[in-house]
């Protein structure tokens, strides 16, 4: 066994797995340290991947050559495309996974990657010399040397669990907390704080009255997460279920509030607004008589269910009695109660866009240590940290994604530019270029980048090239093929759309909301022949990609023009060019914020909260001088 590595990744959650896999696949000798090899890529909260904006991140991870999409497809027990009633910029894939198989599949990948080694232990100290990290010390008193270290500690840094007035030290239920690192990093000058998140009860499905719940089945079309040409959804597909709380349930929850850590002062750390506990809901929305709950299966064969929407840190008896007021749960047995967890995180404005820390060289942070929440946000950061740790070790160019290139780019720019005042979760509203960052075209945006890095493999790049060729051929055909009214009007009327008064190009018909390439192919034999040229295994995916570009081309072009204008400011570099404290024409807040963040470019400076357009104009004038 060797004790010297290029890269050490601390923690094997979703960030750590992607970081370690990326570094190893790019050629770095990598060590992944985890406290429990049986909990690799553990789904600590709900057993689901994706969702609004999060699904886009997973497709981006996949397009670059990461694994989250592949593992999700191989272990999914339900798949849905959310937001279908809206435009494709809002479509977001989401899957329920078999929790245990998800972890097992990830472990199988990691254990069989060349260049990747695993060590079961806990890191208690970084080895830092002359301002650069050069290894770690573990609780077994083992020292490992490395050129770069990636910390992905999740909720384990001084983790503290709350169930009513009961406090338990741990990073997850029944798992130990990690100590030592926070205190050492603070001594190096890092700013740390505490955050809180929560998780609901786990329910025995044998004690649920499903007949009194609404069924929410999955979808069975061609959609999946990974762009690779593999079969998805091999496991038995299961439904989720919906029900509602009621006033009797709320009354019991209110009785328990004096014993709630959230309301008796026991917890003072920052919690999420967008995913509140059930006790927060009944206080904040006191006029609501019911809140929707989602019962989600944890696996193909297990009876364990996750009650989404009922996150709580109330005492066990309060949680159980409140649930029993809901008809579907009147006989409920729970495997374990919901709980809240507090943990340490570090102000992400202390990071570069590569996720390397500003205070210690070759040290990278990814995941909840940066104040984020969610498997997808963690995986995206882990991938970028792993890539840049490798580049740092081997003299490569830093890899940074722009806000117009990926949701991952938006995520990281938000973190390092704005910081966090609550657990950060990705929303489509955070991205100003949503039409450019669709889930359907993440491969077109990012796979070539991943291939050039040596991360995405040739088979993935070849699939992209093939898809692009067939997609563009369909678009070219639609732009050039002429339609005559007399040959198609009868078919148009049957579909329910206005007949033509004169001939037009096929593309003009596709712009109509009632018409698609598929239903038009039944009216236009030449189009049908063109579509039949597409490989059968990818036909629906490629046709959808072509149709989206045709139908939304005007919006896409307009947004691209805006992005190009903003990118001119991204090219104006200002790092190390100013002593902001000496620029008296800037506002006091601007001087303080610019000094703290030390932005790389004018565009980044413009996104810092508190920086006004007049402050930006002053910097531009000074640059002109």
Coordinates of C-alpha atoms in Angstrom, one line a residue:
X1 CA 0.0 0.0 0.0
X2 CA 1.3 3.5 -0.9
X3 CA 0.8 6.6 1.2
X4 CA 1.5 9.1 -1.5
X5 CA -1.2 10.3 -3.9
X6 CA -1.9 13.0 -6.4
X7 CA -5.3 13.8 -4.9
X8 CA -7.1 12.9 -1.7
X9 CA -10.8 13.2 -1.5
X10 CA -12.3 13.3 2.0
X11 CA -15.8 12.0 2.2
X12 CA -17.7 9.6 -0.1
X13 CA -21.0 11.4 -0.5
X14 CA -22.3 12.6 -3.8
X15 CA -19.7 15.3 -4.1
X16 CA -16.8 13.1 -3.0
X17 CA -17.8 10.3 -5.4
X18 CA -17.9 12.6 -8.4
X19 CA -14.7 14.3 -7.4
X20 CA -12.7 11.1 -6.9
X21 CA -14.1 9.5 -10.1
X22 CA -13.3 12.6 -12.2
X23 CA -9.7 12.9 -10.8
X24 CA -9.0 9.2 -11.3
X25 CA -10.5 9.1 -14.8
X26 CA -8.3 12.1 -15.8
X27 CA -5.2 10.2 -14.7
X28 CA -4.5 11.3 -11.1
X29 CA -3.6 8.7 -8.5
X30 CA -6.5 9.3 -6.2
X31 CA -7.4 8.2 -2.6
X32 CA -11.0 8.4 -1.4
X33 CA -11.3 8.4 2.4
X34 CA -14.7 7.5 3.9
X35 CA -15.6 6.6 7.4
X36 CA -17.9 3.8 6.2
X37 CA -17.5 1.9 2.9
X38 CA -21.1 0.6 3.3
X39 CA -22.4 4.2 3.1
X40 CA -20.8 5.4 -0.2
X41 CA -23.1 7.8 -2.0
X42 CA -25.7 7.4 0.8
X43 CA -29.0 9.0 0.0
X44 CA -29.3 10.7 3.4
X45 CA -32.6 12.4 2.7
X46 CA -35.2 11.3 0.2
X47 CA -34.3 8.5 -2.3
X48 CA -34.8 10.8 -5.3
X49 CA -32.5 12.5 -7.9
X50 CA -33.4 15.5 -10.0
X51 CA -36.3 17.8 -9.9
X52 CA -36.8 21.4 -11.0
X53 CA -33.3 22.7 -12.0
X54 CA -31.7 19.9 -10.2
X55 CA -32.4 17.5 -13.0
X56 CA -30.6 19.8 -15.4
X57 CA -27.5 19.6 -13.1
X58 CA -27.6 15.8 -13.3
X59 CA -27.7 15.9 -17.1
X60 CA -24.8 18.3 -17.1
X61 CA -22.8 16.0 -14.8
X62 CA -23.5 13.2 -17.2
X63 CA -22.6 15.2 -20.3
X64 CA -19.2 16.0 -18.8
X65 CA -18.5 12.4 -18.0
X66 CA -19.7 12.1 -14.4
X67 CA -21.7 9.2 -13.1
X68 CA -24.8 10.4 -11.2
X69 CA -27.0 10.1 -14.2
X70 CA -25.8 6.6 -15.1
X71 CA -26.2 5.4 -11.5
X72 CA -29.7 6.9 -11.2
X73 CA -30.9 5.3 -14.5
X74 CA -29.6 1.9 -13.4
X75 CA -31.3 2.1 -10.0
X76 CA -34.5 4.0 -10.7
X77 CA -37.9 2.7 -9.6
X78 CA -39.8 5.7 -11.0
X79 CA -39.0 8.3 -13.6
X80 CA -40.9 11.5 -14.5
X81 CA -40.3 14.6 -16.6
X82 CA -41.6 17.5 -14.5
X83 CA -43.1 20.8 -15.9
X84 CA -44.2 19.3 -19.2
X85 CA -47.0 21.9 -19.4
X86 CA -44.4 24.6 -19.7
X87 CA -41.7 25.3 -22.4
X88 CA -38.7 22.9 -22.7
X89 CA -36.5 25.4 -20.7
X90 CA -38.5 24.3 -17.7
X91 CA -38.6 20.6 -18.3
X92 CA -36.8 18.8 -15.5
X93 CA -36.2 15.1 -15.1
X94 CA -36.7 13.4 -11.7
X95 CA -36.3 9.8 -10.6
X96 CA -36.9 7.7 -7.5
X97 CA -34.0 5.4 -6.8
X98 CA -33.6 2.2 -4.9
X99 CA -31.6 3.7 -2.0
X100 CA -29.4 0.6 -1.3
X101 CA -28.8 -0.3 -4.9
X102 CA -27.8 3.3 -5.7
X103 CA -25.1 3.1 -3.0
X104 CA -24.0 -0.4 -4.1
X105 CA -23.8 0.7 -7.8
X106 CA -21.7 3.7 -7.0
X107 CA -19.3 1.6 -4.8
X108 CA -19.0 -0.9 -7.7
X109 CA -17.9 1.9 -10.0
X110 CA -15.4 3.4 -7.6
X111 CA -13.8 0.1 -6.6
X112 CA -13.1 -0.8 -10.2
X113 CA -11.8 2.5 -11.5
X114 CA -8.1 2.5 -12.4
X115 CA -6.1 5.1 -10.3
X116 CA -8.7 5.1 -7.5
X117 CA -8.1 3.7 -4.1
X118 CA -10.4 3.7 -1.0
X119 CA -9.4 4.0 2.7
X120 CA -11.9 3.6 5.5
X121 CA -11.1 6.1 8.2
X122 CA -11.9 9.6 9.4
X123 CA -9.7 12.7 8.7
X124 CA -8.9 14.8 11.7
X125 CA -6.3 17.2 10.4
X126 CA -4.8 18.7 7.2
X127 CA -1.1 18.8 6.7
X128 CA -0.3 22.3 5.5
X129 CA 3.2 23.6 4.7
X130 CA 4.0 27.1 3.4
X131 CA 0.4 27.9 2.7
X132 CA -0.3 24.8 0.7
X133 CA -2.0 21.5 1.6
X134 CA 0.2 18.5 1.2
X135 CA -1.7 15.7 2.9
X136 CA -4.0 14.6 5.8
X137 CA -3.8 12.8 9.1
X138 CA -6.5 10.4 10.1
X139 CA -8.0 9.2 13.4
X140 CA -6.0 6.0 13.0
X141 CA -2.9 8.2 13.1
X142 CA -2.1 7.4 9.4
X143 CA -0.6 10.2 7.3
X144 CA -1.2 10.3 3.6
X145 CA 0.6 12.8 1.3
X146 CA -1.0 14.4 -1.6
X147 CA -0.6 17.3 -4.0
X148 CA -4.2 18.4 -3.7
X149 CA -7.0 17.7 -1.2
X150 CA -10.8 17.9 -1.8
X151 CA -13.0 18.2 1.3
X152 CA -16.5 17.0 0.9
X153 CA -17.6 16.5 4.5
X154 CA -21.3 16.9 4.1
X155 CA -23.2 17.3 7.4
X156 CA -20.5 15.6 9.4
X157 CA -18.4 18.5 10.6
X158 CA -19.4 18.8 14.3
X159 CA -22.8 17.4 13.3
X160 CA -25.5 17.5 16.0
X161 CA -28.9 15.7 15.7
X162 CA -32.1 17.0 17.4
X163 CA -35.2 14.9 18.2
X164 CA -37.3 17.1 20.5
X165 CA -35.1 17.9 23.5
X166 CA -32.8 14.9 22.7
X167 CA -29.4 15.8 21.2
X168 CA -27.2 13.2 19.5
X169 CA -23.8 13.9 18.1
X170 CA -23.5 12.6 14.5
X171 CA -23.4 13.4 10.8
X172 CA -26.4 11.2 10.1
X173 CA -28.6 9.0 12.4
X174 CA -26.4 6.3 14.0
X175 CA -23.2 7.7 12.3
X176 CA -20.4 9.6 14.1
X177 CA -19.6 13.2 13.8
X178 CA -16.3 14.5 12.4
X179 CA -14.2 16.7 14.6
X180 CA -11.0 18.7 14.3
X181 CA -11.1 20.0 10.8
X182 CA -13.4 23.0 11.5
X183 CA -11.2 24.2 14.3
X184 CA -8.0 23.8 12.2
X185 CA -9.5 25.7 9.3
X186 CA -10.7 28.5 11.5
X187 CA -7.2 28.8 12.8
X188 CA -6.1 29.2 9.2
X189 CA -8.4 32.2 8.9
X190 CA -11.5 30.6 7.4
X191 CA -15.0 31.9 8.3
X192 CA -17.3 29.2 9.5
X193 CA -20.9 29.1 10.5
X194 CA -23.7 26.6 11.3
X195 CA -26.5 25.4 9.1
X196 CA -29.5 23.2 9.8
X197 CA -31.5 20.8 7.7
X198 CA -34.1 18.2 8.5
X199 CA -35.4 14.8 7.4
X200 CA -38.9 13.2 7.9
X201 CA -40.0 9.9 9.5
X202 CA -39.5 6.7 7.7
X203 CA -42.7 4.7 7.4
X204 CA -43.5 0.9 7.3
X205 CA -45.5 0.5 4.1
X206 CA -47.4 -2.5 5.5
X207 CA -49.2 -0.1 7.9
X208 CA -50.3 2.4 5.4
X209 CA -53.9 2.6 4.0
X210 CA -52.9 3.2 0.3
X211 CA -56.5 3.0 -0.7
X212 CA -57.0 6.4 1.0
X213 CA -54.2 8.1 -0.9
X214 CA -53.8 9.5 -4.4
X215 CA -51.5 7.5 -6.7
X216 CA -48.7 9.2 -8.6
X217 CA -47.3 6.7 -11.2
X218 CA -44.2 7.3 -13.2
X219 CA -43.7 7.7 -16.9
X220 CA -42.5 5.0 -19.3
X221 CA -41.3 6.9 -22.4
X222 CA -37.7 7.2 -23.7
X223 CA -36.5 9.9 -21.2
X224 CA -33.7 9.1 -18.8
X225 CA -30.8 10.9 -17.2
X226 CA -27.7 9.7 -19.0
X227 CA -27.0 10.5 -22.7
X228 CA -25.2 7.2 -23.0
X229 CA -27.0 4.6 -25.1
X230 CA -28.0 2.2 -22.3
X231 CA -31.2 0.7 -21.1
X232 CA -32.7 2.5 -18.2
X233 CA -35.3 1.7 -15.5
X234 CA -34.5 -2.1 -15.3
X235 CA -36.0 -2.4 -11.8
X236 CA -39.7 -2.7 -11.1
X237 CA -41.3 0.7 -11.4
X238 CA -43.3 1.9 -8.4
X239 CA -45.8 4.7 -7.7
X240 CA -45.5 7.5 -5.2
X241 CA -48.5 8.5 -3.2
X242 CA -50.1 11.7 -2.0
X243 CA -52.2 12.7 1.0
X244 CA -52.8 15.8 3.2
X245 CA -52.4 16.8 6.8
X246 CA -55.5 18.1 8.6
X247 CA -56.5 20.3 11.5
X248 CA -56.4 17.4 14.0
X249 CA -52.8 16.7 12.9
X250 CA -52.0 20.4 13.2
X251 CA -53.4 20.7 16.7
X252 CA -51.1 18.0 17.9
X253 CA -48.1 19.6 16.1
X254 CA -48.9 22.9 17.8
X255 CA -49.0 21.2 21.2
X256 CA -45.5 20.0 20.6
X257 CA -44.0 23.4 19.6
X258 CA -42.7 24.1 23.1
X259 CA -40.5 21.0 22.8
X260 CA -39.5 21.8 19.2
X261 CA -35.8 22.6 18.9
X262 CA -36.7 25.2 16.2
X263 CA -39.0 27.1 18.6
X264 CA -37.5 26.7 22.1
X265 CA -34.1 28.2 21.2
X266 CA -32.3 24.8 21.0
X267 CA -31.4 25.4 17.3
X268 CA -30.2 28.8 16.2
X269 CA -28.5 28.0 13.0
X270 CA -29.7 28.8 9.4
X271 CA -32.3 26.5 7.9
X272 CA -33.9 26.4 4.4
X273 CA -36.9 28.6 3.5
X274 CA -37.9 26.5 0.5
X275 CA -38.1 23.1 2.3
X276 CA -39.5 24.0 5.7
X277 CA -40.3 21.6 8.5
X278 CA -43.9 20.7 9.2
X279 CA -43.8 22.7 12.4
X280 CA -42.5 25.8 10.4
X281 CA -45.4 25.3 7.9
X282 CA -48.1 25.4 10.6
X283 CA -46.7 28.5 12.1
X284 CA -45.8 30.4 8.9
X285 CA -49.0 29.4 7.1
X286 CA -51.3 29.4 10.1
X287 CA -54.3 29.9 7.8
X288 CA -53.7 26.7 5.9
X289 CA -55.9 23.8 7.0
X290 CA -53.9 21.2 5.1
X291 CA -50.4 20.6 3.6
X292 CA -49.7 18.1 0.9
X293 CA -47.5 15.1 1.7
X294 CA -45.7 12.7 -0.7
X295 CA -45.0 9.1 0.3
X296 CA -42.0 7.9 -1.7
X297 CA -40.7 4.2 -1.9
X298 CA -37.2 3.7 -0.7
X299 CA -36.6 0.7 -2.9
X300 CA -37.9 -2.1 -5.2
X301 CA -38.3 -4.7 -2.4
X302 CA -38.2 -2.8 0.9
X303 CA -41.3 -1.7 2.8
X304 CA -39.6 1.5 3.9
X305 CA -41.2 4.8 2.7
X306 CA -40.0 8.4 2.9
X307 CA -42.7 10.9 3.9
X308 CA -41.8 14.0 1.8
X309 CA -43.3 17.2 3.3
X310 CA -43.2 16.1 6.9
X311 CA -39.7 17.0 7.9
X312 CA -39.6 17.5 11.7
X313 CA -37.5 17.7 14.8
X314 CA -40.5 17.4 17.2
X315 CA -40.4 14.7 19.9
X316 CA -41.1 11.2 18.7
X317 CA -44.5 11.0 20.4
X318 CA -45.7 14.3 18.8
X319 CA -44.6 13.1 15.3
X320 CA -46.4 9.7 15.7
X321 CA -49.6 11.1 17.2
X322 CA -49.8 13.8 14.5
X323 CA -49.4 11.2 11.8
X324 CA -52.1 9.0 13.2
X325 CA -54.7 11.8 12.7
X326 CA -54.2 11.4 8.9
X327 CA -56.6 8.6 7.7
X328 CA -54.0 6.8 5.6
X329 CA -51.6 6.7 8.6
X330 CA -54.1 5.8 11.3
X331 CA -52.3 2.5 12.0
X332 CA -48.9 3.7 11.0
X333 CA -45.6 2.1 12.3
X334 CA -42.5 4.2 11.8
X335 CA -39.0 2.8 11.4
X336 CA -37.4 6.0 12.8
X337 CA -38.5 9.6 13.6
X338 CA -37.7 12.7 11.7
X339 CA -34.8 14.8 13.0
X340 CA -33.0 18.0 12.5
X341 CA -29.2 18.2 12.1
X342 CA -26.9 21.1 12.6
X343 CA -23.4 21.2 11.0
X344 CA -20.5 23.4 10.1
X345 CA -20.0 25.1 6.8
X346 CA -17.6 27.6 5.4
X347 CA -18.4 30.9 3.7
X348 CA -18.0 30.0 0.0
X349 CA -16.8 33.5 -1.0
X350 CA -13.5 32.2 0.4
X351 CA -13.3 30.1 -2.8
X352 CA -12.1 30.7 -6.4
X353 CA -14.4 29.6 -9.2
X354 CA -12.3 26.4 -9.4
X355 CA -13.5 25.7 -5.9
X356 CA -9.9 26.0 -4.6
X357 CA -9.7 27.9 -1.4
X358 CA -8.2 31.4 -1.4
X359 CA -6.4 30.9 1.9
X360 CA -4.8 27.5 1.4
X361 CA -3.3 26.4 -1.9
X362 CA -4.4 23.1 -3.6
X363 CA -7.3 22.7 -1.0
X364 CA -10.7 22.4 -2.6
X365 CA -14.2 22.4 -1.0
X366 CA -17.3 20.8 -2.5
X367 CA -20.8 20.1 -1.4
X368 CA -22.5 21.0 1.9
X369 CA -19.3 22.3 3.3
X370 CA -20.0 25.3 1.0
X371 CA -23.4 25.9 2.3
X372 CA -25.4 24.0 -0.3
X373 CA -28.0 21.4 0.0
X374 CA -29.0 18.5 -2.3
X375 CA -27.3 15.6 -3.9
X376 CA -27.3 17.3 -7.3
X377 CA -25.7 20.5 -6.2
X378 CA -23.1 18.4 -4.3
X379 CA -22.4 16.2 -7.3
X380 CA -21.9 19.2 -9.6
X381 CA -19.4 20.8 -7.3
X382 CA -17.6 17.6 -6.7
X383 CA -17.1 17.1 -10.4
X384 CA -15.7 20.6 -10.9
X385 CA -13.5 20.3 -7.8
X386 CA -12.1 16.9 -8.9
X387 CA -11.4 18.3 -12.4
X388 CA -9.6 21.3 -11.0
X389 CA -7.7 19.3 -8.4
X390 CA -6.3 17.2 -11.2
X391 CA -5.5 20.3 -13.3
X392 CA -3.7 21.9 -10.4
X393 CA -1.6 18.8 -9.8
X394 CA -0.6 18.4 -13.4
X395 CA -0.2 22.0 -14.6
X396 CA -3.5 22.1 -16.5
X397 CA -5.7 25.1 -17.3
X398 CA -8.4 25.8 -14.6
X399 CA -11.8 24.5 -15.7
X400 CA -14.6 27.1 -15.1
X401 CA -18.1 27.0 -16.5
X402 CA -19.9 30.2 -17.4
X403 CA -23.4 31.2 -16.3
X404 CA -24.5 30.8 -19.9
X405 CA -22.9 27.3 -20.2
X406 CA -24.4 25.4 -17.3
X407 CA -26.5 25.4 -14.2
X408 CA -23.3 24.2 -12.5
X409 CA -21.7 27.5 -13.6
X410 CA -24.6 29.4 -12.1
X411 CA -24.3 27.5 -8.9
X412 CA -20.6 28.0 -8.4
X413 CA -20.7 31.7 -9.5
X414 CA -23.5 32.3 -7.0
X415 CA -21.6 30.7 -4.2
X416 CA -18.3 32.4 -4.7
X417 CA -19.7 35.8 -5.6
X418 CA -22.8 36.1 -3.4
X419 CA -22.2 33.7 -0.6
X420 CA -25.1 32.1 1.2
X421 CA -27.5 33.2 4.0
X422 CA -29.4 29.9 3.9
X423 CA -28.8 26.4 2.5
X424 CA -28.4 27.0 -1.2
X425 CA -30.7 25.1 -3.5
X426 CA -30.7 25.5 -7.3
X427 CA -33.9 26.9 -8.9
X428 CA -34.5 27.7 -12.6
X429 CA -35.1 31.3 -11.5
X430 CA -31.4 31.6 -10.5
X431 CA -30.3 31.2 -14.1
X432 CA -30.7 34.2 -16.4
X433 CA -30.2 32.0 -19.5
X434 CA -32.7 29.3 -18.8
X435 CA -33.5 28.8 -22.5
X436 CA -29.9 28.1 -23.2
X437 CA -29.5 25.7 -20.2
X438 CA -32.2 23.1 -21.1
X439 CA -32.0 19.5 -19.9
X440 CA -32.3 18.2 -23.5
X441 CA -29.1 19.8 -24.8
X442 CA -26.6 19.5 -21.9
X443 CA -24.6 17.1 -24.0
X444 CA -24.4 19.7 -26.8
X445 CA -23.2 22.3 -24.4
X446 CA -20.7 20.2 -22.4
X447 CA -19.7 16.8 -23.8
X448 CA -17.0 18.3 -26.0
X449 CA -15.5 20.1 -23.0
X450 CA -15.5 16.9 -21.0
X451 CA -13.9 15.0 -23.9
X452 CA -11.2 17.6 -24.3
X453 CA -10.4 17.3 -20.6
X454 CA -10.0 13.5 -21.0
X455 CA -13.0 13.0 -18.8
X456 CA -15.8 12.1 -21.2
X457 CA -14.8 9.0 -23.1
X458 CA -14.7 8.5 -26.9
X459 CA -17.9 6.4 -27.0
X460 CA -19.7 9.3 -25.4
X461 CA -18.2 11.8 -27.8
X462 CA -19.1 9.6 -30.8
X463 CA -22.7 9.4 -29.7
X464 CA -22.8 13.2 -29.5
X465 CA -21.3 13.6 -33.0
X466 CA -23.9 11.2 -34.4
X467 CA -26.8 12.9 -32.6
X468 CA -25.7 16.3 -33.8
X469 CA -25.5 15.1 -37.4
X470 CA -28.9 13.5 -37.4
X471 CA -30.5 16.5 -35.5
X472 CA -29.1 19.0 -37.9
X473 CA -30.1 17.0 -40.9
X474 CA -33.7 17.0 -39.7
X475 CA -33.6 20.8 -39.1
X476 CA -32.1 21.4 -42.5
X477 CA -34.8 19.3 -44.1
X478 CA -37.5 21.2 -42.3
X479 CA -36.0 24.6 -43.4
X480 CA -35.8 23.6 -47.0
X481 CA -38.7 21.3 -47.7
X482 CA -41.7 23.1 -49.3
X483 CA -45.3 22.2 -48.4
X484 CA -48.2 22.8 -50.8
X485 CA -51.6 23.6 -49.3
X486 CA -53.7 21.2 -51.4
X487 CA -51.7 18.2 -50.3
X488 CA -51.8 18.8 -46.5
X489 CA -54.9 20.9 -45.6
X490 CA -57.2 17.9 -45.1
X491 CA -54.7 16.4 -42.6
X492 CA -54.2 19.8 -40.8
X493 CA -57.9 20.1 -40.3
X494 CA -58.1 16.6 -38.8
X495 CA -55.4 17.5 -36.3
X496 CA -57.4 20.7 -35.4
X497 CA -55.2 23.4 -36.8
X498 CA -55.9 26.1 -39.4
X499 CA -55.4 25.0 -43.1
X500 CA -52.9 26.7 -45.3
X501 CA -53.9 29.5 -47.7
X502 CA -50.7 29.1 -49.6
X503 CA -47.5 27.0 -49.6
X504 CA -44.8 27.3 -47.0
X505 CA -41.7 25.7 -45.6
X506 CA -42.1 22.7 -43.4
X507 CA -40.4 24.6 -40.6
X508 CA -43.2 27.2 -40.5
X509 CA -45.7 24.4 -39.8
X510 CA -43.7 23.0 -37.0
X511 CA -43.8 26.3 -35.2
X512 CA -47.6 25.7 -34.6
X513 CA -48.2 24.3 -31.1
X514 CA -50.5 21.6 -32.3
X515 CA -48.0 20.2 -34.8
X516 CA -44.9 18.0 -34.1
X517 CA -42.4 16.3 -36.3
X518 CA -44.1 13.0 -35.5
X519 CA -47.7 13.9 -36.4
X520 CA -46.5 15.8 -39.5
X521 CA -44.6 12.8 -40.6
X522 CA -47.9 11.0 -41.1
X523 CA -49.0 13.8 -43.5
X524 CA -45.6 14.4 -45.3
X525 CA -44.1 11.1 -46.6
X526 CA -40.7 12.7 -47.3
X527 CA -40.5 13.8 -43.7
X528 CA -41.3 10.2 -42.6
X529 CA -38.5 8.9 -44.8
X530 CA -36.1 11.5 -43.3
X531 CA -37.0 10.6 -39.7
X532 CA -36.6 6.9 -40.4
X533 CA -32.9 7.5 -41.1
X534 CA -32.4 8.2 -37.4
X535 CA -31.0 5.2 -35.3
X536 CA -34.0 3.5 -33.7
X537 CA -32.5 3.4 -30.3
X538 CA -32.2 7.2 -30.1
X539 CA -34.9 8.2 -32.5
X540 CA -37.2 9.9 -30.0
X541 CA -34.4 11.7 -28.3
X542 CA -33.0 13.1 -31.5
X543 CA -36.3 14.1 -33.0
X544 CA -37.2 15.9 -29.7
X545 CA -33.9 17.8 -29.8
X546 CA -34.5 18.9 -33.4
X547 CA -38.1 20.0 -32.7
X548 CA -37.1 22.1 -29.7
X549 CA -34.5 24.0 -31.7
X550 CA -37.0 24.6 -34.5
X551 CA -39.9 25.7 -32.3
X552 CA -37.9 27.9 -30.0
X553 CA -35.2 29.1 -32.3
X554 CA -36.2 32.8 -32.0
X555 CA -36.1 32.7 -28.2
X556 CA -32.8 30.8 -28.2
X557 CA -31.1 33.2 -30.6
X558 CA -32.3 36.3 -28.6
X559 CA -31.0 34.9 -25.3
X560 CA -27.7 34.0 -26.9
X561 CA -27.3 37.6 -28.1
X562 CA -27.9 38.8 -24.6
X563 CA -25.4 36.3 -23.2
X564 CA -22.8 37.3 -25.7
X565 CA -23.1 40.9 -24.7
X566 CA -22.7 40.1 -21.0
X567 CA -19.7 37.8 -21.8
X568 CA -17.8 40.9 -23.0
X569 CA -17.7 42.0 -19.4
X570 CA -16.6 38.5 -18.4
X571 CA -13.5 39.1 -20.5
X572 CA -12.6 42.3 -18.7
X573 CA -10.3 41.1 -15.9
X574 CA -9.9 43.2 -12.8
X575 CA -8.4 40.9 -10.2
X576 CA -5.3 42.5 -8.6
X577 CA -5.7 45.7 -10.6
X578 CA -7.3 47.8 -7.8
X579 CA -6.9 48.6 -4.1
X580 CA -10.6 49.1 -3.6
X581 CA -10.2 50.8 -0.3
X582 CA -8.4 53.7 -2.0
X583 CA -11.2 54.4 -4.5
X584 CA -13.2 57.0 -2.7
X585 CA -15.6 57.4 -5.5
X586 CA -17.0 54.0 -4.8
X587 CA -19.6 53.6 -2.1
X588 CA -18.5 52.3 1.3
X589 CA -20.4 49.1 0.8
X590 CA -18.9 48.6 -2.6
X591 CA -15.4 49.1 -1.3
X592 CA -16.0 46.5 1.5
X593 CA -17.7 44.0 -0.8
X594 CA -15.1 44.2 -3.6
X595 CA -12.3 43.9 -1.1
X596 CA -13.9 40.8 0.5
X597 CA -14.8 39.0 -2.8
X598 CA -11.9 40.2 -4.9
X599 CA -13.8 39.5 -8.2
X600 CA -12.0 38.1 -11.2
X601 CA -13.9 40.1 -13.8
X602 CA -16.1 43.2 -14.2
X603 CA -19.1 40.8 -14.8
X604 CA -18.5 39.0 -11.5
X605 CA -18.2 42.3 -9.7
X606 CA -21.6 43.4 -11.1
X607 CA -23.2 40.3 -9.6
X608 CA -22.0 41.0 -6.0
X609 CA -25.0 42.0 -3.9
X610 CA -24.7 45.7 -3.0
X611 CA -22.6 46.7 -6.1
X612 CA -24.5 49.3 -8.1
X613 CA -24.3 50.1 -11.8
X614 CA -22.6 53.3 -10.9
X615 CA -19.9 51.4 -9.0
X616 CA -19.3 49.3 -12.1
X617 CA -19.1 52.4 -14.3
X618 CA -16.5 53.9 -12.0
X619 CA -14.3 50.7 -12.4
X620 CA -14.8 50.8 -16.2
X621 CA -13.7 54.5 -16.3
X622 CA -10.6 53.7 -14.1
X623 CA -9.8 50.8 -16.4
X624 CA -10.0 53.1 -19.4
X625 CA -7.4 55.3 -17.8

